[in-house]
Coordinates of C-alpha atoms in Angstrom, one line a residue:
Chain W
M281 CA -3.2 -28.7 -2.7
I282 CA -1.5 -31.3 -0.4
S283 CA -3.1 -34.5 0.6
D284 CA -4.0 -35.8 4.0
K285 CA -1.1 -38.3 3.7
K286 CA 1.2 -35.3 3.2
I287 CA -0.1 -33.7 6.4
L288 CA 0.5 -36.9 8.3
D289 CA 4.0 -37.1 6.7
R290 CA 4.7 -33.5 7.8
L291 CA 3.6 -34.3 11.4
V292 CA 6.0 -37.3 11.4
I293 CA 8.8 -35.1 10.0
I294 CA 8.3 -32.4 12.7
K295 CA 8.3 -34.9 15.5
D296 CA 11.9 -34.4 16.2
K297 CA 12.2 -30.8 15.1
R298 CA 12.3 -27.7 17.2
M299 CA 8.9 -25.9 17.5
L300 CA 9.8 -22.3 17.9
I301 CA 6.3 -20.9 18.0
S302 CA 2.8 -22.5 18.1
Y303 CA -0.3 -20.4 18.5
K304 CA -4.0 -20.7 18.0
G305 CA -6.4 -18.0 19.1
P306 CA -7.3 -14.4 18.5
V307 CA -4.7 -12.7 16.3
T308 CA -4.4 -9.1 17.6
P309 CA -1.8 -6.5 16.9
E310 CA -0.5 -7.1 20.4
V311 CA -0.2 -10.9 19.8
M312 CA 1.6 -10.1 16.6
A313 CA 4.1 -7.8 18.4
T314 CA 4.8 -10.4 21.0
I315 CA 5.4 -13.1 18.4
T316 CA 7.6 -10.8 16.3
T317 CA 9.8 -10.1 19.4
D318 CA 9.9 -13.9 20.0
I319 CA 11.0 -14.5 16.5
Q320 CA 13.8 -12.0 16.9
Q321 CA 14.9 -13.5 20.1
K322 CA 14.9 -17.1 18.8
I323 CA 16.4 -16.7 15.4
T324 CA 19.7 -15.1 16.2
D325 CA 22.2 -17.0 14.0
N326 CA 21.4 -15.0 10.8
S327 CA 19.9 -11.6 10.7
K328 CA 18.8 -11.9 7.1
T329 CA 16.9 -15.1 7.8
C330 CA 15.4 -13.5 10.9
R331 CA 14.2 -10.5 8.8
R332 CA 12.7 -12.9 6.2
V333 CA 10.8 -15.0 8.8
M334 CA 9.5 -11.8 10.4
S335 CA 8.4 -10.4 7.0
V336 CA 6.6 -13.6 6.1
F337 CA 5.0 -13.7 9.5
I338 CA 3.7 -10.1 9.3
E339 CA 2.3 -10.5 5.7
L340 CA 0.5 -13.8 6.5
V341 CA -0.8 -12.8 9.9
Q342 CA -2.3 -9.7 8.3
N343 CA -4.2 -12.1 6.0
I344 CA -5.7 -13.8 9.1
L345 CA -6.6 -10.4 10.5
Y346 CA -8.4 -9.3 7.3
Y347 CA -9.9 -12.6 6.0
S348 CA -10.5 -15.1 8.8
V349 CA -14.3 -15.5 9.2
E350 CA -13.8 -17.0 12.6
K351 CA -14.3 -14.2 15.1
I352 CA -14.1 -14.1 18.9
E353 CA -14.9 -11.4 21.5
Y354 CA -11.6 -10.7 23.2
A355 CA -10.7 -7.9 25.5
G356 CA -13.9 -6.0 24.5
R357 CA -13.1 -6.2 20.7
T358 CA -14.0 -8.6 17.9
E359 CA -10.9 -10.3 16.8
S360 CA -10.0 -12.7 14.0
V361 CA -8.9 -16.2 15.0
G362 CA -6.1 -18.1 13.3
M363 CA -3.2 -20.5 13.9
L364 CA 0.5 -20.0 13.5
Q365 CA 3.5 -22.2 13.7
I366 CA 7.2 -21.8 13.1
I367 CA 9.3 -24.9 13.2
D368 CA 13.1 -25.2 13.0
M369 CA 13.6 -27.9 10.3
N370 CA 17.4 -27.8 10.7
S371 CA 18.3 -26.4 7.3
Y372 CA 15.2 -24.2 7.0
Y373 CA 12.3 -22.7 9.0
L374 CA 8.8 -23.9 8.2
F375 CA 6.2 -21.2 8.8
T376 CA 2.6 -22.4 8.7
C377 CA -0.5 -20.3 9.2
G378 CA -4.2 -21.2 8.9
N379 CA -7.7 -19.8 9.4
T380 CA -11.3 -20.4 8.4
I381 CA -12.4 -18.8 5.2
T382 CA -15.6 -18.8 3.1
K383 CA -15.9 -21.5 0.4
A384 CA -16.1 -18.8 -2.2
G385 CA -12.8 -17.4 -0.9
T386 CA -11.0 -20.7 -1.4
Y387 CA -11.3 -20.5 -5.2
S388 CA -9.6 -17.2 -5.6
L389 CA -7.0 -18.2 -3.0
L390 CA -6.2 -21.5 -4.8
N391 CA -6.0 -19.6 -8.1
T392 CA -3.7 -17.0 -6.7
C393 CA -1.4 -19.6 -5.2
S394 CA -1.4 -21.5 -8.5
I395 CA -0.4 -18.4 -10.5
I396 CA 2.3 -17.6 -7.9
N397 CA 3.7 -21.2 -7.8
N398 CA 4.1 -21.2 -11.6
M399 CA 6.3 -18.1 -11.7
N400 CA 10.0 -17.7 -11.2
K401 CA 11.5 -14.9 -9.0
L402 CA 11.8 -12.4 -11.8
E403 CA 8.2 -13.0 -12.9
L404 CA 7.1 -12.6 -9.2
R405 CA 8.9 -9.3 -8.9
K406 CA 7.2 -8.1 -12.0
L407 CA 3.8 -9.2 -10.7
K408 CA 4.5 -7.5 -7.4
R409 CA 5.3 -4.3 -9.2
Q410 CA 2.1 -4.5 -11.2
H411 CA 0.0 -4.9 -8.0
R412 CA 1.9 -2.1 -6.3
Q413 CA 1.1 0.3 -9.1
Q414 CA -2.6 -0.2 -8.6
P415 CA -4.3 2.6 -6.6
V416 CA -5.4 1.8 -3.1
G417 CA -9.0 0.7 -3.0
K418 CA -11.4 2.8 -0.9
D419 CA -12.1 -0.1 1.5
S420 CA -8.8 -1.8 0.9
K421 CA -7.4 -3.5 4.0
G422 CA -3.9 -4.3 2.8
A423 CA -1.7 -3.8 -0.2
G424 CA -3.0 -6.8 -2.0
F425 CA 0.2 -8.6 -2.9
G426 CA 1.3 -10.1 0.4
L427 CA 1.3 -13.7 -1.0
V428 CA 3.5 -12.6 -3.9
Q429 CA 6.0 -11.0 -1.5
V430 CA 6.0 -14.1 0.7
A431 CA 6.8 -16.3 -2.4
I432 CA 9.6 -13.9 -3.4
L433 CA 11.1 -14.1 0.1
S434 CA 10.7 -17.9 0.4
G435 CA 12.0 -18.9 -3.1
Y436 CA 9.8 -22.0 -2.8
P437 CA 6.2 -22.8 -3.8
L438 CA 3.5 -21.9 -1.4
D439 CA 2.2 -25.1 0.2
I440 CA -1.6 -24.6 0.4
Y441 CA -4.0 -27.1 1.8
I442 CA -7.8 -26.6 2.0
H443 CA -10.0 -28.7 4.2
D444 CA -13.8 -28.4 3.9
V445 CA -15.4 -27.7 7.2
N446 CA -19.0 -27.6 6.0
S447 CA -21.0 -26.4 3.0
E448 CA -20.2 -22.7 3.8
Y449 CA -16.6 -22.7 5.2
S450 CA -13.2 -24.2 4.7
F451 CA -10.1 -24.2 6.8
Y452 CA -6.9 -23.4 4.9
T453 CA -3.3 -23.7 5.9
L454 CA -0.3 -22.2 4.1
G455 CA 3.2 -23.6 4.6
V456 CA 6.2 -21.4 3.7
R457 CA 9.8 -22.6 3.7
I458 CA 12.5 -20.1 4.5
N459 CA 16.0 -21.3 4.1
K460 CA 18.6 -20.6 6.8
Chain C
M219 CA -1.8 36.5 2.3
E220 CA 1.7 35.6 3.6
K221 CA 2.5 31.9 3.2
T222 CA 3.0 29.8 6.3
K223 CA 6.7 29.1 6.8
L224 CA 7.6 25.5 6.2
T225 CA 8.9 23.8 9.4
D226 CA 10.8 20.6 9.9
L227 CA 8.8 17.4 10.2
E228 CA 10.2 15.0 12.8
I229 CA 8.5 11.7 13.7
T230 CA 10.4 9.6 16.3
G231 CA 10.8 6.0 15.3
E232 CA 9.1 3.4 17.5
K233 CA 9.1 -0.3 17.7
G234 CA 6.1 -1.5 19.7
T235 CA 2.9 -3.1 18.6
F236 CA 3.7 -1.4 15.2
F237 CA 6.9 -0.2 13.7
V238 CA 7.1 3.5 13.0
P239 CA 10.0 4.6 10.9
H240 CA 12.1 7.6 12.0
I241 CA 11.3 10.6 9.9
R242 CA 13.3 13.8 9.7
F243 CA 12.3 16.1 6.8
E244 CA 14.1 19.4 7.1
A245 CA 13.0 22.7 5.6
S246 CA 16.5 22.7 4.1
G247 CA 15.4 19.9 1.8
Q248 CA 17.3 17.1 3.5
C249 CA 14.9 14.2 4.1
L250 CA 15.5 11.0 6.0
M251 CA 13.3 7.9 6.4
E252 CA 15.0 5.3 8.6
G253 CA 14.2 2.1 10.4
E254 CA 11.2 -0.2 10.0
S255 CA 7.8 0.5 8.6
Y256 CA 4.7 -1.5 9.6
L257 CA 2.0 0.8 10.7
E258 CA -1.5 0.8 12.0
N259 CA -2.7 3.5 9.7
T260 CA -0.3 3.2 6.7
W261 CA -2.2 5.3 4.2
E262 CA -2.6 8.2 6.7
F263 CA 1.0 8.1 7.7
Y264 CA 2.3 8.3 4.1
H265 CA -0.3 10.8 3.1
H266 CA 1.1 13.0 5.9
L267 CA 4.6 12.7 4.5
L268 CA 3.4 13.4 1.0
E269 CA 1.6 16.6 2.2
W270 CA 4.8 17.9 3.7
L271 CA 6.7 17.1 0.5
K272 CA 4.0 18.9 -1.6
N273 CA 4.4 22.0 0.5
Y274 CA 8.2 21.8 0.3
T275 CA 8.2 21.5 -3.5
E276 CA 6.5 24.8 -3.7
T277 CA 9.8 26.3 -2.7
C278 CA 11.4 24.8 -5.9
Q279 CA 14.5 24.0 -3.9
P280 CA 16.7 20.9 -4.1
I281 CA 15.8 17.7 -2.2
V282 CA 18.2 15.1 -0.9
F283 CA 16.1 12.1 0.2
D284 CA 17.9 9.3 2.2
F285 CA 16.1 6.0 2.7
K286 CA 17.7 3.9 5.4
L287 CA 15.0 1.3 5.8
T288 CA 15.7 -2.2 7.1
Y289 CA 12.1 -3.5 6.8
F290 CA 8.8 -2.4 5.5
N291 CA 5.6 -4.4 4.8
T292 CA 3.8 -4.5 1.5
S293 CA 1.4 -1.7 2.5
S294 CA 4.3 0.6 3.4
S295 CA 5.9 -0.2 0.1
K296 CA 2.9 1.3 -1.7
G297 CA 3.4 4.4 0.4
I298 CA 7.1 4.5 -0.4
L299 CA 6.3 4.1 -4.1
E300 CA 4.0 7.1 -4.0
I301 CA 6.7 9.2 -2.4
L302 CA 9.2 8.2 -5.1
Q303 CA 6.7 8.8 -7.9
F304 CA 6.1 12.3 -6.5
L305 CA 9.8 12.9 -6.3
K306 CA 10.2 11.8 -9.9
E307 CA 7.5 14.2 -11.0
Y308 CA 9.4 17.0 -9.2
E309 CA 12.7 16.0 -11.0
D310 CA 10.9 15.9 -14.3
K311 CA 9.8 19.5 -13.8
G312 CA 13.5 20.3 -13.8
Y313 CA 14.2 20.6 -10.1
E314 CA 17.2 19.2 -8.4
L315 CA 16.8 15.8 -6.7
T316 CA 19.1 13.2 -5.1
V317 CA 17.7 9.9 -3.8
N318 CA 20.0 7.6 -1.8
W319 CA 19.0 4.1 -0.7
Y320 CA 21.1 2.7 2.0
Y321 CA 20.9 -1.1 2.6
P322 CA 22.7 -3.6 4.8
E323 CA 25.4 -5.3 2.7
D324 CA 24.1 -8.8 3.6
D325 CA 20.5 -8.0 2.8
E326 CA 19.7 -8.5 -0.9
D327 CA 16.0 -8.3 -0.2
I328 CA 16.2 -4.6 0.6
L329 CA 18.5 -4.1 -2.3
E330 CA 16.0 -5.8 -4.6
E331 CA 13.2 -3.6 -3.3
A332 CA 15.3 -0.6 -4.4
E333 CA 15.9 -2.1 -7.8
D334 CA 12.2 -2.6 -8.2
F335 CA 11.5 1.0 -7.2
I336 CA 14.0 2.1 -9.8
E337 CA 12.2 0.0 -12.4
D338 CA 8.9 1.4 -11.4
T339 CA 9.8 5.1 -11.3
Q340 CA 12.9 5.4 -13.6
L341 CA 14.5 7.4 -10.8
N342 CA 18.3 7.4 -10.5
I343 CA 18.4 6.0 -7.0
H344 CA 21.9 5.7 -5.6
L345 CA 22.3 2.3 -4.0
I346 CA 24.7 2.5 -1.0
A347 CA 25.7 -0.6 1.0
Y348 CA 26.7 -0.3 4.6

């Protein structure tokens, strides 16, 4: 977990950096498609890096779709709300996403990130294979190893921060570094 | 009762709100999955492909399966694994199988995906850079 000071430091760091994408609102498949196109148009110097940013984006945004408890009525549908940022930090891209989750959900999220952050790439690949072998649950929304995949693609620890909103809910942000 | 003749399965690849890979499964046993896979109904999509393969394998004829994927999300990778596991079972029964995995030469992520599928299935997947 990162401290408030670290968040402030990050804000100072990004002051002079290039904000590629910043979004807060309903996260719909259509919004995802628009941002994916935007990523491909803005990260043109390295196709591999672009694919990694896009992969990380899709995995993490699906988490917002599935797990954000903040909902909004939008275009006649109930949509999940979250925030997304991609910042060009010169030598790498910093992808940050966030959404509101239940307090109970924070414990398993922190535990998952802790396990992931203590593994090297080979261990992560093995963990991913173990998850992938599991049968799809009847009510499963996703594959269940998106965070592991994100950590493999990043090569850096997942930077998770959880801020308590009230006795029931927390807001979490996840920062992912993707080298150029 | 006469069996229904197996026909080719062709799904045109699309890149819109979701990414649909291009599918061409021929009744001759030549199968291609190409492009990007991020789908609205992943399980249904891959189930449909598996159903076609199950029907095909009743012919006991050889299969050549070419993967030319440049991106797939984690849900799709579960579907791909199911296809590979099914193909492995077919091979283990003594039928002829060739699996080729094409990957961009600058993209070690897609290569590593194939290496992990090999580890998972013990299939002899031919890795071909382009």
